[in-house]
mmCIF file with all atom_site columns, C-alpha atoms and ligand atoms in Angstrom:
data_model
loop_
_atom_site.group_PDB
_atom_site.id
_atom_site.type_symbol
_atom_site.label_atom_id
_atom_site.label_alt_id
_atom_site.label_comp_id
_atom_site.label_asym_id
_atom_site.label_entity_id
_atom_site.label_seq_id
_atom_site.pdbx_PDB_ins_code
_atom_site.Cartn_x
_atom_site.Cartn_y
_atom_site.Cartn_z
_atom_site.occupancy
_atom_site.B_iso_or_equiv
_atom_site.pdbx_formal_charge
_atom_site.auth_seq_id
_atom_site.auth_comp_id
_atom_site.auth_asym_id
_atom_site.auth_atom_id
_atom_site.pdbx_PDB_model_num
ATOM   1   C CA  . MET A 1 1   ? -11.543 -38.459 27.823 1.00 0.00 ? 1   MET A CA  1
ATOM   2   C CA  . ILE A 1 2   ? -12.166 -41.098 29.915 1.00 0.00 ? 2   ILE A CA  1
ATOM   3   C CA  . GLN A 1 3   ? -12.254 -38.943 33.864 1.00 0.00 ? 3   GLN A CA  1
ATOM   4   C CA  . ILE A 1 4   ? -11.256 -41.189 36.493 1.00 0.00 ? 4   ILE A CA  1
ATOM   5   C CA  . LYS A 1 5   ? -12.678 -40.886 40.189 1.00 0.00 ? 5   LYS A CA  1
ATOM   6   C CA  . GLU A 1 6   ? -13.519 -42.242 43.053 1.00 0.00 ? 6   GLU A CA  1
ATOM   7   C CA  . ILE A 1 7   ? -17.427 -43.069 44.342 1.00 0.00 ? 7   ILE A CA  1
ATOM   8   C CA  . SER A 1 8   ? -20.051 -44.887 46.474 1.00 0.00 ? 8   SER A CA  1
ATOM   9   C CA  . ALA A 1 9   ? -20.692 -48.818 47.355 1.00 0.00 ? 9   ALA A CA  1
ATOM   10  C CA  . GLU A 1 10  ? -23.851 -47.968 45.916 1.00 0.00 ? 10  GLU A CA  1
ATOM   11  C CA  . GLU A 1 11  ? -22.960 -46.223 42.670 1.00 0.00 ? 11  GLU A CA  1
ATOM   12  C CA  . THR A 1 12  ? -21.041 -49.153 41.592 1.00 0.00 ? 12  THR A CA  1
ATOM   13  C CA  . PHE A 1 13  ? -24.397 -51.042 41.693 1.00 0.00 ? 13  PHE A CA  1
ATOM   14  C CA  . PRO A 1 14  ? -25.574 -51.020 38.628 1.00 0.00 ? 14  PRO A CA  1
ATOM   15  C CA  . ILE A 1 15  ? -23.047 -51.254 36.259 1.00 0.00 ? 15  ILE A CA  1
ATOM   16  C CA  . ARG A 1 16  ? -21.590 -54.591 38.536 1.00 0.00 ? 16  ARG A CA  1
ATOM   17  C CA  . LEU A 1 17  ? -25.683 -56.022 38.107 1.00 0.00 ? 17  LEU A CA  1
ATOM   18  C CA  . LYS A 1 18  ? -26.058 -55.454 33.796 1.00 0.00 ? 18  LYS A CA  1
ATOM   19  C CA  . VAL A 1 19  ? -22.274 -56.469 33.159 1.00 0.00 ? 19  VAL A CA  1
ATOM   20  C CA  . LEU A 1 20  ? -20.520 -59.121 35.549 1.00 0.00 ? 20  LEU A CA  1
ATOM   21  C CA  . ARG A 1 21  ? -24.185 -60.087 37.192 1.00 0.00 ? 21  ARG A CA  1
ATOM   22  C CA  . LYS A 1 22  ? -25.918 -61.022 33.801 1.00 0.00 ? 22  LYS A CA  1
ATOM   23  C CA  . ASN A 1 23  ? -28.184 -64.343 34.124 1.00 0.00 ? 23  ASN A CA  1
ATOM   24  C CA  . ILE A 1 24  ? -25.535 -64.706 37.081 1.00 0.00 ? 24  ILE A CA  1
ATOM   25  C CA  . PRO A 1 25  ? -28.473 -65.889 40.137 1.00 0.00 ? 25  PRO A CA  1
ATOM   26  C CA  . LEU A 1 26  ? -25.031 -63.879 42.968 1.00 0.00 ? 26  LEU A CA  1
ATOM   27  C CA  . PRO A 1 27  ? -25.015 -61.177 44.783 1.00 0.00 ? 27  PRO A CA  1
ATOM   28  C CA  . TYR A 1 28  ? -24.223 -56.955 43.327 1.00 0.00 ? 28  TYR A CA  1
ATOM   29  C CA  . GLU A 1 29  ? -23.789 -56.371 46.627 1.00 0.00 ? 29  GLU A CA  1
ATOM   30  C CA  . PHE A 1 30  ? -20.270 -57.765 48.434 1.00 0.00 ? 30  PHE A CA  1
ATOM   31  C CA  . ASN A 1 31  ? -19.544 -57.949 51.949 1.00 0.00 ? 31  ASN A CA  1
ATOM   32  C CA  . GLY A 1 32  ? -16.298 -54.322 52.617 1.00 0.00 ? 32  GLY A CA  1
ATOM   33  C CA  . ASP A 1 33  ? -18.371 -52.584 49.929 1.00 0.00 ? 33  ASP A CA  1
ATOM   34  C CA  . PHE A 1 34  ? -19.762 -50.558 52.992 1.00 0.00 ? 34  PHE A CA  1
ATOM   35  C CA  . ASP A 1 35  ? -16.115 -50.955 54.887 1.00 0.00 ? 35  ASP A CA  1
ATOM   36  C CA  . LYS A 1 36  ? -13.935 -47.447 56.078 1.00 0.00 ? 36  LYS A CA  1
ATOM   37  C CA  . ASP A 1 37  ? -10.698 -49.198 54.058 1.00 0.00 ? 37  ASP A CA  1
ATOM   38  C CA  . THR A 1 38  ? -12.825 -49.920 51.467 1.00 0.00 ? 38  THR A CA  1
ATOM   39  C CA  . ILE A 1 39  ? -12.282 -47.424 47.556 1.00 0.00 ? 39  ILE A CA  1
ATOM   40  C CA  . HIS A 1 40  ? -15.276 -47.948 44.841 1.00 0.00 ? 40  HIS A CA  1
ATOM   41  C CA  . LEU A 1 41  ? -13.048 -45.582 41.555 1.00 0.00 ? 41  LEU A CA  1
ATOM   42  C CA  . GLY A 1 42  ? -15.153 -44.662 38.673 1.00 0.00 ? 42  GLY A CA  1
ATOM   43  C CA  . ALA A 1 43  ? -14.318 -44.402 34.858 1.00 0.00 ? 43  ALA A CA  1
ATOM   44  C CA  . PHE A 1 44  ? -16.807 -41.548 33.280 1.00 0.00 ? 44  PHE A CA  1
ATOM   45  C CA  . LYS A 1 45  ? -17.199 -40.261 29.807 1.00 0.00 ? 45  LYS A CA  1
ATOM   46  C CA  . ASN A 1 46  ? -18.183 -36.403 28.760 1.00 0.00 ? 46  ASN A CA  1
ATOM   47  C CA  . ASP A 1 47  ? -19.731 -37.500 32.807 1.00 0.00 ? 47  ASP A CA  1
ATOM   48  C CA  . LYS A 1 48  ? -21.519 -40.469 32.378 1.00 0.00 ? 48  LYS A CA  1
ATOM   49  C CA  . LEU A 1 49  ? -19.994 -43.532 33.912 1.00 0.00 ? 49  LEU A CA  1
ATOM   50  C CA  . ILE A 1 50  ? -19.167 -45.752 31.937 1.00 0.00 ? 50  ILE A CA  1
ATOM   51  C CA  . ALA A 1 51  ? -16.891 -49.047 34.331 1.00 0.00 ? 51  ALA A CA  1
ATOM   52  C CA  . VAL A 1 52  ? -16.026 -49.559 38.302 1.00 0.00 ? 52  VAL A CA  1
ATOM   53  C CA  . SER A 1 53  ? -14.230 -51.541 40.205 1.00 0.00 ? 53  SER A CA  1
ATOM   54  C CA  . SER A 1 54  ? -13.542 -51.170 44.254 1.00 0.00 ? 54  SER A CA  1
ATOM   55  C CA  . TYR A 1 55  ? -10.747 -51.857 46.384 1.00 0.00 ? 55  TYR A CA  1
ATOM   56  C CA  . MET A 1 56  ? -11.543 -54.066 49.538 1.00 0.00 ? 56  MET A CA  1
ATOM   57  C CA  . LYS A 1 57  ? -8.518  -54.624 52.540 1.00 0.00 ? 57  LYS A CA  1
ATOM   58  C CA  . ALA A 1 58  ? -8.554  -58.283 52.513 1.00 0.00 ? 58  ALA A CA  1
ATOM   59  C CA  . SER A 1 59  ? -6.172  -61.303 53.895 1.00 0.00 ? 59  SER A CA  1
ATOM   60  C CA  . ASN A 1 60  ? -5.394  -63.987 51.769 1.00 0.00 ? 60  ASN A CA  1
ATOM   61  C CA  . LYS A 1 61  ? -2.653  -65.896 53.536 1.00 0.00 ? 61  LYS A CA  1
ATOM   62  C CA  . ASN A 1 62  ? -0.905  -66.687 50.471 1.00 0.00 ? 62  ASN A CA  1
ATOM   63  C CA  . PHE A 1 63  ? -0.657  -61.837 50.753 1.00 0.00 ? 63  PHE A CA  1
ATOM   64  C CA  . GLU A 1 64  ? 1.926   -60.450 52.623 1.00 0.00 ? 64  GLU A CA  1
ATOM   65  C CA  . ARG A 1 65  ? -0.018  -58.288 55.113 1.00 0.00 ? 65  ARG A CA  1
ATOM   66  C CA  . ASN A 1 66  ? -0.701  -55.129 53.458 1.00 0.00 ? 66  ASN A CA  1
ATOM   67  C CA  . GLN A 1 67  ? -3.177  -56.614 50.637 1.00 0.00 ? 67  GLN A CA  1
ATOM   68  C CA  . TYR A 1 68  ? -6.611  -54.937 49.334 1.00 0.00 ? 68  TYR A CA  1
ATOM   69  C CA  . GLN A 1 69  ? -8.164  -57.181 46.614 1.00 0.00 ? 69  GLN A CA  1
ATOM   70  C CA  . LEU A 1 70  ? -9.955  -55.899 43.368 1.00 0.00 ? 70  LEU A CA  1
ATOM   71  C CA  . ARG A 1 71  ? -13.749 -56.840 42.663 1.00 0.00 ? 71  ARG A CA  1
ATOM   72  C CA  . GLY A 1 72  ? -16.360 -56.092 40.088 1.00 0.00 ? 72  GLY A CA  1
ATOM   73  C CA  . MET A 1 73  ? -14.093 -54.969 37.353 1.00 0.00 ? 73  MET A CA  1
ATOM   74  C CA  . ALA A 1 74  ? -16.817 -54.004 35.311 1.00 0.00 ? 74  ALA A CA  1
ATOM   75  C CA  . THR A 1 75  ? -16.967 -51.366 31.376 1.00 0.00 ? 75  THR A CA  1
ATOM   76  C CA  . LEU A 1 76  ? -20.212 -51.448 30.375 1.00 0.00 ? 76  LEU A CA  1
ATOM   77  C CA  . THR A 1 77  ? -19.975 -53.646 26.993 1.00 0.00 ? 77  THR A CA  1
ATOM   78  C CA  . GLU A 1 78  ? -20.462 -50.414 24.220 1.00 0.00 ? 78  GLU A CA  1
ATOM   79  C CA  . TYR A 1 79  ? -17.415 -48.753 26.501 1.00 0.00 ? 79  TYR A CA  1
ATOM   80  C CA  . GLN A 1 80  ? -14.608 -51.549 25.967 1.00 0.00 ? 80  GLN A CA  1
ATOM   81  C CA  . GLY A 1 81  ? -11.237 -51.829 25.129 1.00 0.00 ? 81  GLY A CA  1
ATOM   82  C CA  . PHE A 1 82  ? -11.376 -47.188 24.890 1.00 0.00 ? 82  PHE A CA  1
ATOM   83  C CA  . GLY A 1 83  ? -8.810  -47.635 28.530 1.00 0.00 ? 83  GLY A CA  1
ATOM   84  C CA  . ALA A 1 84  ? -11.731 -47.284 30.934 1.00 0.00 ? 84  ALA A CA  1
ATOM   85  C CA  . GLY A 1 85  ? -10.643 -50.289 32.246 1.00 0.00 ? 85  GLY A CA  1
ATOM   86  C CA  . LYS A 1 86  ? -6.561  -49.991 32.426 1.00 0.00 ? 86  LYS A CA  1
ATOM   87  C CA  . LEU A 1 87  ? -6.852  -45.929 34.067 1.00 0.00 ? 87  LEU A CA  1
ATOM   88  C CA  . MET A 1 88  ? -9.001  -47.397 36.646 1.00 0.00 ? 88  MET A CA  1
ATOM   89  C CA  . LEU A 1 89  ? -6.585  -49.482 37.598 1.00 0.00 ? 89  LEU A CA  1
ATOM   90  C CA  . GLU A 1 90  ? -2.983  -47.348 37.181 1.00 0.00 ? 90  GLU A CA  1
ATOM   91  C CA  . LYS A 1 91  ? -5.309  -44.943 39.288 1.00 0.00 ? 91  LYS A CA  1
ATOM   92  C CA  . ALA A 1 92  ? -6.210  -47.724 42.308 1.00 0.00 ? 92  ALA A CA  1
ATOM   93  C CA  . VAL A 1 93  ? -2.332  -48.667 42.597 1.00 0.00 ? 93  VAL A CA  1
ATOM   94  C CA  . GLN A 1 94  ? -1.694  -45.230 43.034 1.00 0.00 ? 94  GLN A CA  1
ATOM   95  C CA  . ILE A 1 95  ? -3.665  -45.291 46.067 1.00 0.00 ? 95  ILE A CA  1
ATOM   96  C CA  . LEU A 1 96  ? -3.043  -47.635 47.509 1.00 0.00 ? 96  LEU A CA  1
ATOM   97  C CA  . LYS A 1 97  ? 1.272   -47.093 47.330 1.00 0.00 ? 97  LYS A CA  1
ATOM   98  C CA  . GLU A 1 98  ? -0.120  -44.367 48.695 1.00 0.00 ? 98  GLU A CA  1
ATOM   99  C CA  . LYS A 1 99  ? -1.490  -46.277 51.309 1.00 0.00 ? 99  LYS A CA  1
ATOM   100 C CA  . ASN A 1 100 ? 2.031   -48.410 51.941 1.00 0.00 ? 100 ASN A CA  1
ATOM   101 C CA  . SER A 1 101 ? -0.176  -51.219 50.712 1.00 0.00 ? 101 SER A CA  1
ATOM   102 C CA  . ASN A 1 102 ? 2.313   -54.067 48.773 1.00 0.00 ? 102 ASN A CA  1
ATOM   103 C CA  . VAL A 1 103 ? 0.152   -56.256 46.393 1.00 0.00 ? 103 VAL A CA  1
ATOM   104 C CA  . LEU A 1 104 ? -3.424  -55.933 44.461 1.00 0.00 ? 104 LEU A CA  1
ATOM   105 C CA  . TRP A 1 105 ? -4.981  -59.825 43.743 1.00 0.00 ? 105 TRP A CA  1
ATOM   106 C CA  . CYS A 1 106 ? -8.500  -60.854 41.987 1.00 0.00 ? 106 CYS A CA  1
ATOM   107 C CA  . ASN A 1 107 ? -10.079 -63.655 40.701 1.00 0.00 ? 107 ASN A CA  1
ATOM   108 C CA  . ALA A 1 108 ? -10.367 -63.502 38.137 1.00 0.00 ? 108 ALA A CA  1
ATOM   109 C CA  . ARG A 1 109 ? -12.346 -64.816 35.081 1.00 0.00 ? 109 ARG A CA  1
ATOM   110 C CA  . ILE A 1 110 ? -11.185 -66.411 31.861 1.00 0.00 ? 110 ILE A CA  1
ATOM   111 C CA  . ALA A 1 111 ? -11.852 -64.519 30.044 1.00 0.00 ? 111 ALA A CA  1
ATOM   112 C CA  . ALA A 1 112 ? -9.989  -61.152 31.485 1.00 0.00 ? 112 ALA A CA  1
ATOM   113 C CA  . VAL A 1 113 ? -7.249  -63.290 32.656 1.00 0.00 ? 113 VAL A CA  1
ATOM   114 C CA  . ASP A 1 114 ? -5.680  -61.255 29.413 1.00 0.00 ? 114 ASP A CA  1
ATOM   115 C CA  . PHE A 1 115 ? -6.088  -58.368 30.149 1.00 0.00 ? 115 PHE A CA  1
ATOM   116 C CA  . TYR A 1 116 ? -4.927  -57.871 34.279 1.00 0.00 ? 116 TYR A CA  1
ATOM   117 C CA  . LYS A 1 117 ? -1.980  -59.830 32.555 1.00 0.00 ? 117 LYS A CA  1
ATOM   118 C CA  . LYS A 1 118 ? -1.631  -56.390 30.368 1.00 0.00 ? 118 LYS A CA  1
ATOM   119 C CA  . GLN A 1 119 ? -1.375  -54.301 33.456 1.00 0.00 ? 119 GLN A CA  1
ATOM   120 C CA  . GLY A 1 120 ? 1.152   -56.144 35.557 1.00 0.00 ? 120 GLY A CA  1
ATOM   121 C CA  . PHE A 1 121 ? -0.633  -58.733 37.445 1.00 0.00 ? 121 PHE A CA  1
ATOM   122 C CA  . GLN A 1 122 ? 0.424   -62.681 37.254 1.00 0.00 ? 122 GLN A CA  1
ATOM   123 C CA  . THR A 1 123 ? -1.953  -65.912 37.662 1.00 0.00 ? 123 THR A CA  1
ATOM   124 C CA  . PHE A 1 124 ? -1.608  -67.512 40.599 1.00 0.00 ? 124 PHE A CA  1
ATOM   125 C CA  . GLY A 1 125 ? -1.733  -70.970 41.588 1.00 0.00 ? 125 GLY A CA  1
ATOM   126 C CA  . GLU A 1 126 ? -4.586  -73.394 40.154 1.00 0.00 ? 126 GLU A CA  1
ATOM   127 C CA  . LYS A 1 127 ? -7.826  -72.502 37.944 1.00 0.00 ? 127 LYS A CA  1
ATOM   128 C CA  . PHE A 1 128 ? -10.903 -72.991 40.504 1.00 0.00 ? 128 PHE A CA  1
ATOM   129 C CA  . ASP A 1 129 ? -14.273 -72.843 39.962 1.00 0.00 ? 129 ASP A CA  1
ATOM   130 C CA  . ILE A 1 130 ? -16.993 -70.370 40.985 1.00 0.00 ? 130 ILE A CA  1
ATOM   131 C CA  . LEU A 1 131 ? -20.358 -71.939 40.424 1.00 0.00 ? 131 LEU A CA  1
ATOM   132 C CA  . TYR A 1 132 ? -22.737 -70.102 38.035 1.00 0.00 ? 132 TYR A CA  1
ATOM   133 C CA  . VAL A 1 133 ? -19.569 -67.894 37.202 1.00 0.00 ? 133 VAL A CA  1
ATOM   134 C CA  . GLY A 1 134 ? -16.841 -70.725 35.949 1.00 0.00 ? 134 GLY A CA  1
ATOM   135 C CA  . GLU A 1 135 ? -13.567 -71.290 36.481 1.00 0.00 ? 135 GLU A CA  1
ATOM   136 C CA  . HIS A 1 136 ? -11.079 -68.707 37.251 1.00 0.00 ? 136 HIS A CA  1
ATOM   137 C CA  . TYR A 1 137 ? -7.575  -67.635 38.597 1.00 0.00 ? 137 TYR A CA  1
ATOM   138 C CA  . VAL A 1 138 ? -6.183  -66.317 41.392 1.00 0.00 ? 138 VAL A CA  1
ATOM   139 C CA  . MET A 1 139 ? -3.957  -62.735 39.935 1.00 0.00 ? 139 MET A CA  1
ATOM   140 C CA  . LEU A 1 140 ? -1.718  -60.301 41.910 1.00 0.00 ? 140 LEU A CA  1
ATOM   141 C CA  . LYS A 1 141 ? 0.023   -57.021 40.731 1.00 0.00 ? 141 LYS A CA  1
ATOM   142 C CA  . LYS A 1 142 ? 3.289   -56.209 43.364 1.00 0.00 ? 142 LYS A CA  1
ATOM   143 C CA  . ILE A 1 143 ? 2.860   -52.989 43.598 1.00 0.00 ? 143 ILE A CA  1
HETATM 144 C C1  . LIG B 2 .   ? -12.191 -56.797 31.712 1.00 0.00 ? 1   LIG B C1  1
HETATM 145 C C2  . LIG B 2 .   ? -12.646 -56.199 31.441 1.00 0.00 ? 1   LIG B C2  1
HETATM 146 C C3  . LIG B 2 .   ? -13.152 -54.897 32.540 1.00 0.00 ? 1   LIG B C3  1
HETATM 147 C C4  . LIG B 2 .   ? -11.790 -54.932 30.754 1.00 0.00 ? 1   LIG B C4  1
HETATM 148 O O1  . LIG B 2 .   ? -12.314 -53.664 30.765 1.00 0.00 ? 1   LIG B O1  1
HETATM 149 P P1  . LIG B 2 .   ? -12.042 -51.883 30.341 1.00 0.00 ? 1   LIG B P1  1
HETATM 150 O O2  . LIG B 2 .   ? -12.436 -50.596 29.925 1.00 0.00 ? 1   LIG B O2  1
HETATM 151 O O3  . LIG B 2 .   ? -12.374 -53.190 28.392 1.00 0.00 ? 1   LIG B O3  1
HETATM 152 O O4  . LIG B 2 .   ? -10.248 -52.363 29.354 1.00 0.00 ? 1   LIG B O4  1
HETATM 153 P P2  . LIG B 2 .   ? -9.300  -51.294 28.752 1.00 0.00 ? 1   LIG B P2  1
HETATM 154 O O5  . LIG B 2 .   ? -9.807  -50.540 27.293 1.00 0.00 ? 1   LIG B O5  1
HETATM 155 O O6  . LIG B 2 .   ? -8.520  -50.276 29.936 1.00 0.00 ? 1   LIG B O6  1
HETATM 156 O O7  . LIG B 2 .   ? -7.703  -52.690 28.154 1.00 0.00 ? 1   LIG B O7  1
HETATM 157 C C5  . LIG B 2 .   ? -6.933  -52.799 27.887 1.00 0.00 ? 1   LIG B C5  1
HETATM 158 C C6  . LIG B 2 .   ? -6.156  -53.676 27.665 1.00 0.00 ? 1   LIG B C6  1
HETATM 159 O O8  . LIG B 2 .   ? -7.003  -54.344 27.211 1.00 0.00 ? 1   LIG B O8  1
HETATM 160 C C7  . LIG B 2 .   ? -7.206  -55.192 26.356 1.00 0.00 ? 1   LIG B C7  1
HETATM 161 N N1  . LIG B 2 .   ? -8.142  -55.773 27.250 1.00 0.00 ? 1   LIG B N1  1
HETATM 162 C C8  . LIG B 2 .   ? -9.512  -55.545 26.892 1.00 0.00 ? 1   LIG B C8  1
HETATM 163 N N2  . LIG B 2 .   ? -10.369 -56.992 27.499 1.00 0.00 ? 1   LIG B N2  1
HETATM 164 C C9  . LIG B 2 .   ? -9.236  -57.387 27.143 1.00 0.00 ? 1   LIG B C9  1
HETATM 165 C C10 . LIG B 2 .   ? -9.645  -59.118 27.260 1.00 0.00 ? 1   LIG B C10 1
HETATM 166 N N3  . LIG B 2 .   ? -10.837 -59.465 27.928 1.00 0.00 ? 1   LIG B N3  1
HETATM 167 N N4  . LIG B 2 .   ? -8.932  -59.811 27.052 1.00 0.00 ? 1   LIG B N4  1
HETATM 168 C C11 . LIG B 2 .   ? -7.748  -59.187 26.180 1.00 0.00 ? 1   LIG B C11 1
HETATM 169 N N5  . LIG B 2 .   ? -6.995  -57.527 26.105 1.00 0.00 ? 1   LIG B N5  1
HETATM 170 C C12 . LIG B 2 .   ? -8.541  -57.503 26.815 1.00 0.00 ? 1   LIG B C12 1
HETATM 171 C C13 . LIG B 2 .   ? -7.637  -53.798 25.272 1.00 0.00 ? 1   LIG B C13 1
HETATM 172 O O9  . LIG B 2 .   ? -7.744  -54.267 24.141 1.00 0.00 ? 1   LIG B O9  1
HETATM 173 C C14 . LIG B 2 .   ? -6.545  -52.860 25.814 1.00 0.00 ? 1   LIG B C14 1
HETATM 174 O O10 . LIG B 2 .   ? -5.730  -53.058 24.810 1.00 0.00 ? 1   LIG B O10 1
HETATM 175 P P3  . LIG B 2 .   ? -4.028  -52.149 24.623 1.00 0.00 ? 1   LIG B P3  1
HETATM 176 O O11 . LIG B 2 .   ? -3.867  -50.985 25.648 1.00 0.00 ? 1   LIG B O11 1
HETATM 177 O O12 . LIG B 2 .   ? -3.075  -52.366 24.034 1.00 0.00 ? 1   LIG B O12 1
HETATM 178 O O13 . LIG B 2 .   ? -5.464  -51.511 23.732 1.00 0.00 ? 1   LIG B O13 1
HETATM 179 C C15 . LIG B 2 .   ? -14.634 -54.970 30.743 1.00 0.00 ? 1   LIG B C15 1
HETATM 180 O O14 . LIG B 2 .   ? -14.134 -55.762 29.351 1.00 0.00 ? 1   LIG B O14 1
HETATM 181 C C16 . LIG B 2 .   ? -15.357 -56.082 31.432 1.00 0.00 ? 1   LIG B C16 1
HETATM 182 O O15 . LIG B 2 .   ? -16.306 -55.289 31.997 1.00 0.00 ? 1   LIG B O15 1
HETATM 183 N N6  . LIG B 2 .   ? -15.705 -57.552 30.859 1.00 0.00 ? 1   LIG B N6  1
HETATM 184 C C17 . LIG B 2 .   ? -16.530 -58.438 31.775 1.00 0.00 ? 1   LIG B C17 1
HETATM 185 C C18 . LIG B 2 .   ? -16.584 -58.091 32.313 1.00 0.00 ? 1   LIG B C18 1
HETATM 186 C C19 . LIG B 2 .   ? -15.551 -58.824 33.786 1.00 0.00 ? 1   LIG B C19 1
HETATM 187 O O16 . LIG B 2 .   ? -15.678 -59.635 32.922 1.00 0.00 ? 1   LIG B O16 1
HETATM 188 N N7  . LIG B 2 .   ? -14.872 -58.694 34.318 1.00 0.00 ? 1   LIG B N7  1
HETATM 189 C C20 . LIG B 2 .   ? -13.508 -58.457 34.843 1.00 0.00 ? 1   LIG B C20 1
HETATM 190 C C21 . LIG B 2 .   ? -14.097 -60.002 35.731 1.00 0.00 ? 1   LIG B C21 1
HETATM 191 S S1  . LIG B 2 .   ? -12.056 -60.681 37.039 1.00 0.00 ? 1   LIG B S1  1
#
């Protein structure tokens, strides 16, 4: 069984590094990681951390005021497809609803667009490039 818990910023770093920064020379620590409003979630299977994601207050001018940005969504390769990503997003939406947030958005890698669509996100605007990482869409979910 997979359990979702709040974790610290530091606990997200090893999985971010391994899954999201392999051969990508960009920082694995994000601005806002240690802000008081930031939430970090971890998915645990038999007490082992297998997936992480972070939710930060944001100010994208295209969206409503009380918005959060999802960052650093990553599941260890050998545990992908077991529901960890979906469960983290469900927990995040529950927490953000309690904070009266109305929108969660992210910069989605092309390879993850269909994953986010399955979780109720939609693309917004045109495809764009992020250096070293590749093409992305902004995707959002109303909550
Ligand atoms: C994208 C990612 C976070 C998904 O996490 P996960 O824990 O494997 O996802 P889940 O097991 O919760 O999948 C939920 C559903 O989405 C599907 N899914 C998962 N990844 C998918 C993908 N890349 N494309 C299409 N569908 C996907 C699953 O099959 C599952 O479908 P089901 O509900 O019909 O069974 C994970 O594959 C990953 O870490 N990828 C590499 C890093 C990455 O691209 N991160 C996102 C950066 S924007």
